């Protein structure tokens, strides 16, 4: 496929409206569609310098974009996004359950799932990255896309793909394969960028300095969805029951989807499940610690907001005081004030002589 080939939207519509230099907006579903594609092999991944999502991508390319490399992420993610995601996954699908995480990178999230009692595996496009995950976290890995790896239909309780959906050249085809691997009550767990400002133009979003614009990477992010368009996509492949949870990053959306109404377990049920096995208590402790840190951060943000409000009030009062000072200076320097100075001195002397 040519780098300059214009394509249609995943929904089948060819009615695309220019949005930015490299993206069109679908007039039917409001998905942002990258205008250009690399060759098919580029998206299959690999470990040459020309492949996406291989060793070069994770060790060098991400650093050029200002993000930590795979070595840093394999440590930092476990106390950040990986535990955040696990907390919600536990609410929608209790262990024991069989899970597969597509695009699992270093495999840290798969490792935490296994510690929580899931029969969890990961999948990546790069042989090097698969070996990195096996070596770093001792997790089972598939190498290749979901279309090619050996997963039998109807055998998975959950397929997890974080920051992956936007990379699929054919979302309907890939999601159809994912759904085929799920059990009847299985779920898809998705994080993907969310285009919330559908009523704004690109230039309006740029003027407002919206963080979402960082996701306009035309060679990598082929489709960028909003809540309505991703719901439409999921319903197209039979996942008609959708729940949106709060994402860890404000510019994303965090989705749970299934064929049937979703069951959400409360914290007590999750805790009880983890306490039944001595080996799972470490995960419960990790979740407890994360929850406490989250509360501390919320408290700190509230205090910062209060201090900023108090500072704003003080700055307003200071401005008012300075305005009064300038008004007084004008009076003191006025002709009338100077002209009446002798009379004020006489009055002052008379008051002192009393």
mmCIF file of C-alpha atoms in Angstrom:
data_model
loop_
_atom_site.group_PDB
_atom_site.id
_atom_site.type_symbol
_atom_site.label_atom_id
_atom_site.label_comp_id
_atom_site.label_asym_id
_atom_site.label_seq_id
_atom_site.Cartn_x
_atom_site.Cartn_y
_atom_site.Cartn_z
ATOM 1 C CA UNK A 1 0.000 0.000 0.000
ATOM 2 C CA UNK A 2 1.382 3.416 -0.947
ATOM 3 C CA UNK A 3 2.297 6.034 1.664
ATOM 4 C CA UNK A 4 0.007 8.446 -0.141
ATOM 5 C CA UNK A 5 -3.010 6.216 -0.611
ATOM 6 C CA UNK A 6 -6.251 7.676 0.742
ATOM 7 C CA UNK A 7 -8.408 5.116 2.512
ATOM 8 C CA UNK A 8 -11.940 4.846 3.804
ATOM 9 C CA UNK A 9 -13.038 4.716 7.436
ATOM 10 C CA UNK A 10 -13.262 1.446 9.362
ATOM 11 C CA UNK A 11 -17.083 1.852 9.289
ATOM 12 C CA UNK A 12 -17.040 1.627 5.491
ATOM 13 C CA UNK A 13 -17.808 5.266 4.812
ATOM 14 C CA UNK A 14 -15.808 7.072 2.169
ATOM 15 C CA UNK A 15 -17.203 10.450 3.210
ATOM 16 C CA UNK A 16 -14.097 11.852 4.842
ATOM 17 C CA UNK A 17 -13.610 15.520 5.685
ATOM 18 C CA UNK A 18 -10.123 17.057 6.047
ATOM 19 C CA UNK A 19 -9.295 17.581 9.717
ATOM 20 C CA UNK A 20 -5.558 18.242 9.833
ATOM 21 C CA UNK A 21 -2.552 17.810 7.588
ATOM 22 C CA UNK A 22 -2.479 14.038 8.021
ATOM 23 C CA UNK A 23 -5.982 13.146 9.249
ATOM 24 C CA UNK A 24 -9.518 13.110 7.900
ATOM 25 C CA UNK A 25 -12.701 13.001 9.944
ATOM 26 C CA UNK A 26 -15.357 10.457 9.030
ATOM 27 C CA UNK A 27 -18.635 12.304 8.499
ATOM 28 C CA UNK A 28 -20.604 9.195 9.522
ATOM 29 C CA UNK A 29 -18.992 8.070 12.799
ATOM 30 C CA UNK A 30 -16.626 10.939 13.694
ATOM 31 C CA UNK A 31 -13.533 8.755 13.792
ATOM 32 C CA UNK A 32 -10.252 10.435 12.882
ATOM 33 C CA UNK A 33 -8.662 8.481 10.041
ATOM 34 C CA UNK A 34 -4.999 8.710 9.129
ATOM 35 C CA UNK A 35 -4.642 9.579 5.454
ATOM 36 C CA UNK A 36 -1.528 7.561 4.910
ATOM 37 C CA UNK A 37 -0.330 4.021 5.414
ATOM 38 C CA UNK A 38 3.060 2.393 5.370
ATOM 39 C CA UNK A 39 3.496 -1.014 3.773
ATOM 40 C CA UNK A 40 1.668 -3.920 5.393
ATOM 41 C CA UNK A 41 4.932 -5.414 6.678
ATOM 42 C CA UNK A 42 5.635 -2.210 8.612
ATOM 43 C CA UNK A 43 2.641 -2.846 10.877
ATOM 44 C CA UNK A 44 3.402 -6.530 11.387
ATOM 45 C CA UNK A 45 6.328 -5.569 13.574
ATOM 46 C CA UNK A 46 9.768 -7.051 13.757
ATOM 47 C CA UNK A 47 13.248 -6.250 14.861
ATOM 48 C CA UNK A 48 14.793 -4.456 11.901
ATOM 49 C CA UNK A 49 15.269 -0.681 12.028
ATOM 50 C CA UNK A 50 12.391 -0.259 9.558
ATOM 51 C CA UNK A 51 9.794 -2.181 11.573
ATOM 52 C CA UNK A 52 7.336 -0.698 14.034
ATOM 53 C CA UNK A 53 7.039 -2.025 17.608
ATOM 54 C CA UNK A 54 10.357 -3.887 17.553
ATOM 55 C CA UNK A 55 13.587 -3.440 19.514
ATOM 56 C CA UNK A 56 14.393 -0.096 17.867
ATOM 57 C CA UNK A 57 10.940 1.247 18.732
ATOM 58 C CA UNK A 58 11.125 0.290 22.419
ATOM 59 C CA UNK A 59 14.754 1.187 23.073
ATOM 60 C CA UNK A 60 15.337 4.258 20.877
ATOM 61 C CA UNK A 61 12.213 5.595 19.136
ATOM 62 C CA UNK A 62 10.231 6.133 22.349
ATOM 63 C CA UNK A 63 13.125 8.058 23.889
ATOM 64 C CA UNK A 64 13.168 10.396 20.895
ATOM 65 C CA UNK A 65 9.498 11.097 21.644
ATOM 66 C CA UNK A 66 10.387 11.963 25.230
ATOM 67 C CA UNK A 67 9.107 8.740 26.821
ATOM 68 C CA UNK A 68 10.996 6.193 28.961
ATOM 69 C CA UNK A 69 12.393 3.137 27.197
ATOM 70 C CA UNK A 70 11.391 -0.461 27.814
ATOM 71 C CA UNK A 71 13.998 -0.930 30.542
ATOM 72 C CA UNK A 72 12.641 1.968 32.624
ATOM 73 C CA UNK A 73 9.025 1.041 31.900
ATOM 74 C CA UNK A 74 9.527 -2.544 33.059
ATOM 75 C CA UNK A 75 9.998 -1.159 36.566
ATOM 76 C CA UNK A 76 7.919 2.028 36.715
ATOM 77 C CA UNK A 77 4.749 0.583 35.134
ATOM 78 C CA UNK A 78 4.258 -1.951 37.924
ATOM 79 C CA UNK A 79 3.493 0.765 40.473
ATOM 80 C CA UNK A 80 1.562 2.939 38.029
ATOM 81 C CA UNK A 81 -0.537 1.851 35.046
ATOM 82 C CA UNK A 82 -0.206 -1.911 35.532
ATOM 83 C CA UNK A 83 -1.649 -1.890 39.054
ATOM 84 C CA UNK A 84 -4.262 0.701 38.029
ATOM 85 C CA UNK A 85 -5.476 -1.538 35.208
ATOM 86 C CA UNK A 86 -5.388 -4.674 37.373
ATOM 87 C CA UNK A 87 -7.608 -3.025 39.979
ATOM 88 C CA UNK A 88 -10.397 -2.576 37.427
ATOM 89 C CA UNK A 89 -9.835 -5.909 35.681
ATOM 90 C CA UNK A 90 -10.385 -7.635 39.026
ATOM 91 C CA UNK A 91 -13.738 -5.880 39.366
ATOM 92 C CA UNK A 92 -15.007 -7.143 36.009
ATOM 93 C CA UNK A 93 -13.438 -10.613 35.930
ATOM 94 C CA UNK A 94 -12.360 -12.347 39.127
ATOM 95 C CA UNK A 95 -9.637 -15.001 39.078
ATOM 96 C CA UNK A 96 -9.251 -17.789 38.294
ATOM 97 C CA UNK A 97 -9.746 -16.825 34.660
ATOM 98 C CA UNK A 98 -7.762 -17.117 31.443
ATOM 99 C CA UNK A 99 -6.510 -13.804 30.048
ATOM 100 C CA UNK A 100 -4.453 -12.698 27.064
ATOM 101 C CA UNK A 101 -2.860 -9.261 26.857
ATOM 102 C CA UNK A 102 -2.086 -8.101 23.324
ATOM 103 C CA UNK A 103 0.737 -5.605 22.964
ATOM 104 C CA UNK A 104 1.852 -6.270 26.529
ATOM 105 C CA UNK A 105 5.313 -4.726 25.954
ATOM 106 C CA UNK A 106 7.655 -5.812 28.788
ATOM 107 C CA UNK A 107 5.025 -8.175 30.228
ATOM 108 C CA UNK A 108 4.752 -6.518 33.642
ATOM 109 C CA UNK A 109 0.958 -6.344 33.556
ATOM 110 C CA UNK A 110 0.782 -10.023 32.597
ATOM 111 C CA UNK A 111 3.049 -10.783 35.552
ATOM 112 C CA UNK A 112 0.736 -8.942 37.982
ATOM 113 C CA UNK A 113 -2.276 -10.758 36.543
ATOM 114 C CA UNK A 114 -0.565 -14.093 37.159
ATOM 115 C CA UNK A 115 0.291 -13.055 40.720
ATOM 116 C CA UNK A 116 -3.401 -12.242 41.228
ATOM 117 C CA UNK A 117 -4.405 -15.755 40.177
ATOM 118 C CA UNK A 118 -5.130 -15.415 36.458
ATOM 119 C CA UNK A 119 -3.900 -17.881 33.866
ATOM 120 C CA UNK A 120 -2.405 -14.952 31.954
ATOM 121 C CA UNK A 121 -0.346 -14.806 28.770
ATOM 122 C CA UNK A 122 0.993 -11.949 26.672
ATOM 123 C CA UNK A 123 1.506 -11.319 22.976
ATOM 124 C CA UNK A 124 3.874 -9.045 21.091
ATOM 125 C CA UNK A 125 4.936 -8.531 17.483
ATOM 126 C CA UNK A 126 8.683 -8.579 18.113
ATOM 127 C CA UNK A 127 10.695 -11.717 18.865
ATOM 128 C CA UNK A 128 13.135 -9.595 20.845
ATOM 129 C CA UNK A 129 10.377 -8.101 22.983
ATOM 130 C CA UNK A 130 8.768 -11.499 23.603
ATOM 131 C CA UNK A 131 12.085 -12.811 24.860
ATOM 132 C CA UNK A 132 12.541 -9.675 26.989
ATOM 133 C CA UNK A 133 9.163 -10.300 28.664
ATOM 134 C CA UNK A 134 9.938 -13.987 29.234
ATOM 135 C CA UNK A 135 13.331 -13.189 30.738
ATOM 136 C CA UNK A 136 12.222 -10.189 32.811
ATOM 137 C CA UNK A 137 8.937 -11.493 34.224
ATOM 138 C CA UNK A 138 8.904 -15.221 33.420
ATOM 139 C CA UNK A 139 5.542 -14.956 31.653
ATOM 140 C CA UNK A 140 4.254 -17.072 28.731
ATOM 141 C CA UNK A 141 4.342 -15.126 25.474
ATOM 142 C CA UNK A 142 2.908 -15.487 21.974
ATOM 143 C CA UNK A 143 4.841 -13.823 19.180
ATOM 144 C CA UNK A 144 2.666 -12.309 16.456
ATOM 145 C CA UNK A 145 -0.691 -10.669 15.941
ATOM 146 C CA UNK A 146 -3.936 -12.154 17.257
ATOM 147 C CA UNK A 147 -4.784 -13.262 13.704
ATOM 148 C CA UNK A 148 -1.746 -15.566 13.581
ATOM 149 C CA UNK A 149 -1.184 -16.882 17.097
ATOM 150 C CA UNK A 150 -2.584 -20.234 18.200
ATOM 151 C CA UNK A 151 -5.502 -19.379 20.477
ATOM 152 C CA UNK A 152 -8.554 -21.590 20.169
ATOM 153 C CA UNK A 153 -12.037 -20.045 19.785
ATOM 154 C CA UNK A 154 -14.089 -19.550 22.933
ATOM 155 C CA UNK A 155 -11.242 -20.214 25.379
ATOM 156 C CA UNK A 156 -10.460 -16.792 26.890
ATOM 157 C CA UNK A 157 -12.194 -14.983 29.743
ATOM 158 C CA UNK A 158 -10.602 -11.644 28.861
ATOM 159 C CA UNK A 159 -8.535 -10.152 26.068
ATOM 160 C CA UNK A 160 -6.715 -7.037 27.193
ATOM 161 C CA UNK A 161 -5.234 -4.524 24.767
ATOM 162 C CA UNK A 162 -3.945 -1.229 26.085
ATOM 163 C CA UNK A 163 -2.851 1.468 23.634
ATOM 164 C CA UNK A 164 -3.248 -1.034 20.796
ATOM 165 C CA UNK A 165 -6.639 -0.452 19.125
ATOM 166 C CA UNK A 166 -5.506 2.784 17.468
ATOM 167 C CA UNK A 167 -2.724 0.881 15.668
ATOM 168 C CA UNK A 168 -4.921 -1.694 13.873
ATOM 169 C CA UNK A 169 -5.035 -1.176 10.068
ATOM 170 C CA UNK A 170 -8.356 -3.085 10.016
ATOM 171 C CA UNK A 171 -10.051 -2.746 13.442
ATOM 172 C CA UNK A 172 -13.164 -4.729 12.486
ATOM 173 C CA UNK A 173 -11.173 -7.714 11.256
ATOM 174 C CA UNK A 174 -8.882 -7.810 14.297
ATOM 175 C CA UNK A 175 -11.705 -7.279 16.795
ATOM 176 C CA UNK A 176 -13.730 -10.030 15.141
ATOM 177 C CA UNK A 177 -10.828 -12.412 15.721
ATOM 178 C CA UNK A 178 -10.535 -11.216 19.339
ATOM 179 C CA UNK A 179 -14.243 -11.792 19.952
ATOM 180 C CA UNK A 180 -13.983 -15.295 18.486
ATOM 181 C CA UNK A 181 -11.432 -16.223 21.163
ATOM 182 C CA UNK A 182 -13.692 -15.091 24.022
ATOM 183 C CA UNK A 183 -15.981 -17.315 26.035
ATOM 184 C CA UNK A 184 -19.657 -16.403 25.960
ATOM 185 C CA UNK A 185 -19.224 -14.258 29.082
ATOM 186 C CA UNK A 186 -15.738 -13.083 28.115
ATOM 187 C CA UNK A 187 -14.752 -9.425 28.033
ATOM 188 C CA UNK A 188 -12.499 -7.106 26.069
ATOM 189 C CA UNK A 189 -10.481 -4.594 28.100
ATOM 190 C CA UNK A 190 -9.281 -1.607 26.119
ATOM 191 C CA UNK A 191 -7.373 1.618 26.603
ATOM 192 C CA UNK A 192 -7.151 3.946 23.612
ATOM 193 C CA UNK A 193 -6.885 7.711 23.030
ATOM 194 C CA UNK A 194 -10.241 9.509 23.220
ATOM 195 C CA UNK A 195 -11.083 12.344 20.842
ATOM 196 C CA UNK A 196 -13.531 14.229 23.046
ATOM 197 C CA UNK A 197 -13.492 17.587 21.253
ATOM 198 C CA UNK A 198 -15.463 16.402 18.221
ATOM 199 C CA UNK A 199 -17.179 19.790 17.933
ATOM 200 C CA UNK A 200 -13.864 21.634 17.593
ATOM 201 C CA UNK A 201 -11.699 22.135 14.545
ATOM 202 C CA UNK A 202 -8.040 21.164 14.578
ATOM 203 C CA UNK A 203 -7.053 24.833 14.834
ATOM 204 C CA UNK A 204 -9.395 25.383 17.789
ATOM 205 C CA UNK A 205 -7.889 22.385 19.570
ATOM 206 C CA UNK A 206 -4.417 23.690 18.818
ATOM 207 C CA UNK A 207 -5.326 27.130 20.174
ATOM 208 C CA UNK A 208 -6.539 25.440 23.373
ATOM 209 C CA UNK A 209 -3.308 23.410 23.552
ATOM 210 C CA UNK A 210 -5.203 20.124 23.952
ATOM 211 C CA UNK A 211 -3.032 17.170 24.960
ATOM 212 C CA UNK A 212 -4.961 14.863 22.626
ATOM 213 C CA UNK A 213 -3.094 16.426 19.695
ATOM 214 C CA UNK A 214 0.003 14.516 20.825
ATOM 215 C CA UNK A 215 -1.763 11.397 19.532
ATOM 216 C CA UNK A 216 -1.899 12.638 15.939
ATOM 217 C CA UNK A 217 0.889 10.308 14.792
ATOM 218 C CA UNK A 218 -0.292 9.422 11.325
ATOM 219 C CA UNK A 219 2.107 6.505 10.721
ATOM 220 C CA UNK A 220 1.245 4.819 14.026
ATOM 221 C CA UNK A 221 -2.243 5.902 15.142
ATOM 222 C CA UNK A 222 -4.346 4.913 12.168
ATOM 223 C CA UNK A 223 -7.778 5.397 13.776
ATOM 224 C CA UNK A 224 -8.578 7.693 16.699
ATOM 225 C CA UNK A 225 -11.981 7.188 18.287
ATOM 226 C CA UNK A 226 -14.416 8.994 20.553
ATOM 227 C CA UNK A 227 -16.793 7.250 22.967
ATOM 228 C CA UNK A 228 -19.609 7.069 20.417
ATOM 229 C CA UNK A 229 -17.493 5.761 17.550
ATOM 230 C CA UNK A 230 -15.738 3.136 19.680
ATOM 231 C CA UNK A 231 -19.110 1.976 21.000
ATOM 232 C CA UNK A 232 -20.279 1.648 17.378
ATOM 233 C CA UNK A 233 -17.144 -0.319 16.493
ATOM 234 C CA UNK A 234 -17.586 -2.697 19.409
ATOM 235 C CA UNK A 235 -21.254 -3.281 18.595
ATOM 236 C CA UNK A 236 -20.239 -4.093 15.002
ATOM 237 C CA UNK A 237 -18.355 -7.152 16.310
ATOM 238 C CA UNK A 238 -20.990 -8.196 18.849
ATOM 239 C CA UNK A 239 -19.719 -6.445 21.983
ATOM 240 C CA UNK A 240 -22.910 -4.530 22.687
ATOM 241 C CA UNK A 241 -22.465 -4.075 26.433
ATOM 242 C CA UNK A 242 -19.905 -1.370 27.139
ATOM 243 C CA UNK A 243 -18.713 0.337 30.323
ATOM 244 C CA UNK A 244 -16.351 3.303 30.457
ATOM 245 C CA UNK A 245 -14.149 3.516 33.536
ATOM 246 C CA UNK A 246 -11.983 6.478 34.537
ATOM 247 C CA UNK A 247 -8.708 6.207 32.582
ATOM 248 C CA UNK A 248 -5.364 6.641 34.285
ATOM 249 C CA UNK A 249 -4.539 9.345 31.733
ATOM 250 C CA UNK A 250 -7.140 12.028 31.009
ATOM 251 C CA UNK A 251 -6.620 11.902 27.227
ATOM 252 C CA UNK A 252 -7.530 8.180 27.062
ATOM 253 C CA UNK A 253 -10.659 6.092 27.523
ATOM 254 C CA UNK A 254 -10.719 2.860 29.532
ATOM 255 C CA UNK A 255 -13.298 0.385 28.245
ATOM 256 C CA UNK A 256 -14.813 -2.931 29.315
ATOM 257 C CA UNK A 257 -17.003 -4.642 26.727
ATOM 258 C CA UNK A 258 -18.848 -7.934 26.435
ATOM 259 C CA UNK A 259 -21.582 -9.743 24.540
ATOM 260 C CA UNK A 260 -23.807 -9.799 27.625
ATOM 261 C CA UNK A 261 -24.463 -7.366 30.503
ATOM 262 C CA UNK A 262 -21.293 -6.826 32.498
ATOM 263 C CA UNK A 263 -20.965 -7.851 36.132
ATOM 264 C CA UNK A 264 -18.939 -5.497 38.317
ATOM 265 C CA UNK A 265 -17.689 -6.861 41.638
ATOM 266 C CA UNK A 266 -17.281 -4.519 44.583
ATOM 267 C CA UNK A 267 -14.049 -4.026 46.518
ATOM 268 C CA UNK A 268 -15.124 -6.429 49.257
ATOM 269 C CA UNK A 269 -15.591 -9.276 46.754
ATOM 270 C CA UNK A 270 -12.210 -8.568 45.182
ATOM 271 C CA UNK A 271 -10.515 -8.467 48.584
ATOM 272 C CA UNK A 272 -12.175 -11.710 49.666
ATOM 273 C CA UNK A 273 -10.999 -13.454 46.493
ATOM 274 C CA UNK A 274 -7.402 -12.331 46.976
ATOM 275 C CA UNK A 275 -7.351 -13.191 50.702
ATOM 276 C CA UNK A 276 -8.273 -16.823 50.033
ATOM 277 C CA UNK A 277 -4.777 -17.569 48.737
ATOM 278 C CA UNK A 278 -1.624 -16.622 50.712
ATOM 279 C CA UNK A 279 0.255 -15.963 47.472
ATOM 280 C CA UNK A 280 -2.313 -13.398 46.316
ATOM 281 C CA UNK A 281 -2.096 -11.293 49.473
ATOM 282 C CA UNK A 282 0.931 -9.442 48.094
ATOM 283 C CA UNK A 283 -1.270 -8.205 45.236
ATOM 284 C CA UNK A 284 -3.921 -7.120 47.746
ATOM 285 C CA UNK A 285 -1.237 -5.215 49.673
ATOM 286 C CA UNK A 286 -0.069 -3.581 46.439
ATOM 287 C CA UNK A 287 -3.635 -2.520 45.639
ATOM 288 C CA UNK A 288 -4.129 -1.186 49.175
ATOM 289 C CA UNK A 289 -0.923 0.841 48.921
ATOM 290 C CA UNK A 290 -1.923 2.208 45.533
ATOM 291 C CA UNK A 291 -5.352 3.206 46.877
ATOM 292 C CA UNK A 292 -3.749 5.025 49.807
ATOM 293 C CA UNK A 293 -1.336 6.864 47.531
ATOM 294 C CA UNK A 294 -4.240 7.814 45.294
ATOM 295 C CA UNK A 295 -6.096 9.286 48.281
ATOM 296 C CA UNK A 296 -2.969 11.182 49.336
ATOM 297 C CA UNK A 297 -2.616 12.584 45.834
ATOM 298 C CA UNK A 298 -6.272 13.618 45.770
ATOM 299 C CA UNK A 299 -5.802 15.329 49.143
ATOM 300 C CA UNK A 300 -2.679 17.064 47.899
ATOM 301 C CA UNK A 301 -4.487 18.266 44.772
ATOM 302 C CA UNK A 302 -7.352 19.591 46.910
ATOM 303 C CA UNK A 303 -4.884 21.418 49.165
ATOM 304 C CA UNK A 304 -3.058 22.852 46.156
ATOM 305 C CA UNK A 305 -6.379 24.118 44.775
ATOM 306 C CA UNK A 306 -7.176 25.746 48.140
ATOM 307 C CA UNK A 307 -3.751 27.400 48.293
ATOM 308 C CA UNK A 308 -4.067 28.622 44.714
ATOM 309 C CA UNK A 309 -7.451 30.136 45.586
ATOM 310 C CA UNK A 310 -5.979 31.829 48.675
ATOM 311 C CA UNK A 311 -3.045 33.097 46.630
ATOM 312 C CA UNK A 312 -5.438 34.487 44.034
ATOM 313 C CA UNK A 313 -7.363 36.302 46.767
ATOM 314 C CA UNK A 314 -4.147 37.786 48.211
ATOM 315 C CA UNK A 315 -3.019 38.885 44.757
ATOM 316 C CA UNK A 316 -6.402 40.551 44.224
ATOM 317 C CA UNK A 317 -6.139 42.337 47.580
ATOM 318 C CA UNK A 318 -2.577 43.421 46.782
ATOM 319 C CA UNK A 319 -3.737 44.813 43.453
ATOM 320 C CA UNK A 320 -6.512 46.769 45.209
ATOM 321 C CA UNK A 321 -4.013 48.137 47.775
ATOM 322 C CA UNK A 322 -1.668 49.270 45.022
ATOM 323 C CA UNK A 323 -4.543 50.972 43.229
ATOM 324 C CA UNK A 324 -5.369 52.856 46.477
ATOM 325 C CA UNK A 325 -1.706 53.814 46.823
ATOM 326 C CA UNK A 326 -1.640 55.199 43.297
ATOM 327 C CA UNK A 327 -4.835 57.165 43.986
ATOM 328 C CA UNK A 328 -3.306 58.585 47.184
ATOM 329 C CA UNK A 329 -0.106 59.509 45.327
ATOM 330 C CA UNK A 330 -2.182 61.431 42.820
ATOM 331 C CA UNK A 331 -3.857 63.365 45.663
ATOM 332 C CA UNK A 332 -0.553 64.076 47.412
ATOM 333 C CA UNK A 333 1.024 65.313 44.208
ATOM 334 C CA UNK A 334 -1.947 67.378 43.106
ATOM 335 C CA UNK A 335 -1.835 71.214 42.823
ATOM 336 C CA UNK A 336 -4.609 71.629 45.418
ATOM 337 C CA UNK A 337 -2.747 69.526 47.967
ATOM 338 C CA UNK A 338 0.419 71.552 47.536
ATOM 339 C CA UNK A 339 -1.498 74.867 47.618
ATOM 340 C CA UNK A 340 -3.158 74.026 50.938
ATOM 341 C CA UNK A 341 0.053 72.823 52.577
ATOM 342 C CA UNK A 342 0.641 76.106 54.571
ATOM 343 C CA UNK A 343 -2.875 75.973 56.025
ATOM 344 C CA UNK A 344 -2.412 72.345 57.071
ATOM 345 C CA UNK A 345 0.837 73.261 58.807
ATOM 346 C CA UNK A 346 -0.915 76.111 60.705
ATOM 347 C CA UNK A 347 -3.724 73.739 61.726
ATOM 348 C CA UNK A 348 -1.206 71.154 62.885
ATOM 349 C CA UNK A 349 0.616 73.812 64.968
ATOM 350 C CA UNK A 350 -2.631 74.994 66.567
ATOM 351 C CA UNK A 351 -3.527 71.409 67.534
ATOM 352 C CA UNK A 352 -0.118 70.907 69.134
ATOM 353 C CA UNK A 353 -0.329 74.224 71.080
ATOM 354 C CA UNK A 354 -3.637 73.385 72.740
#
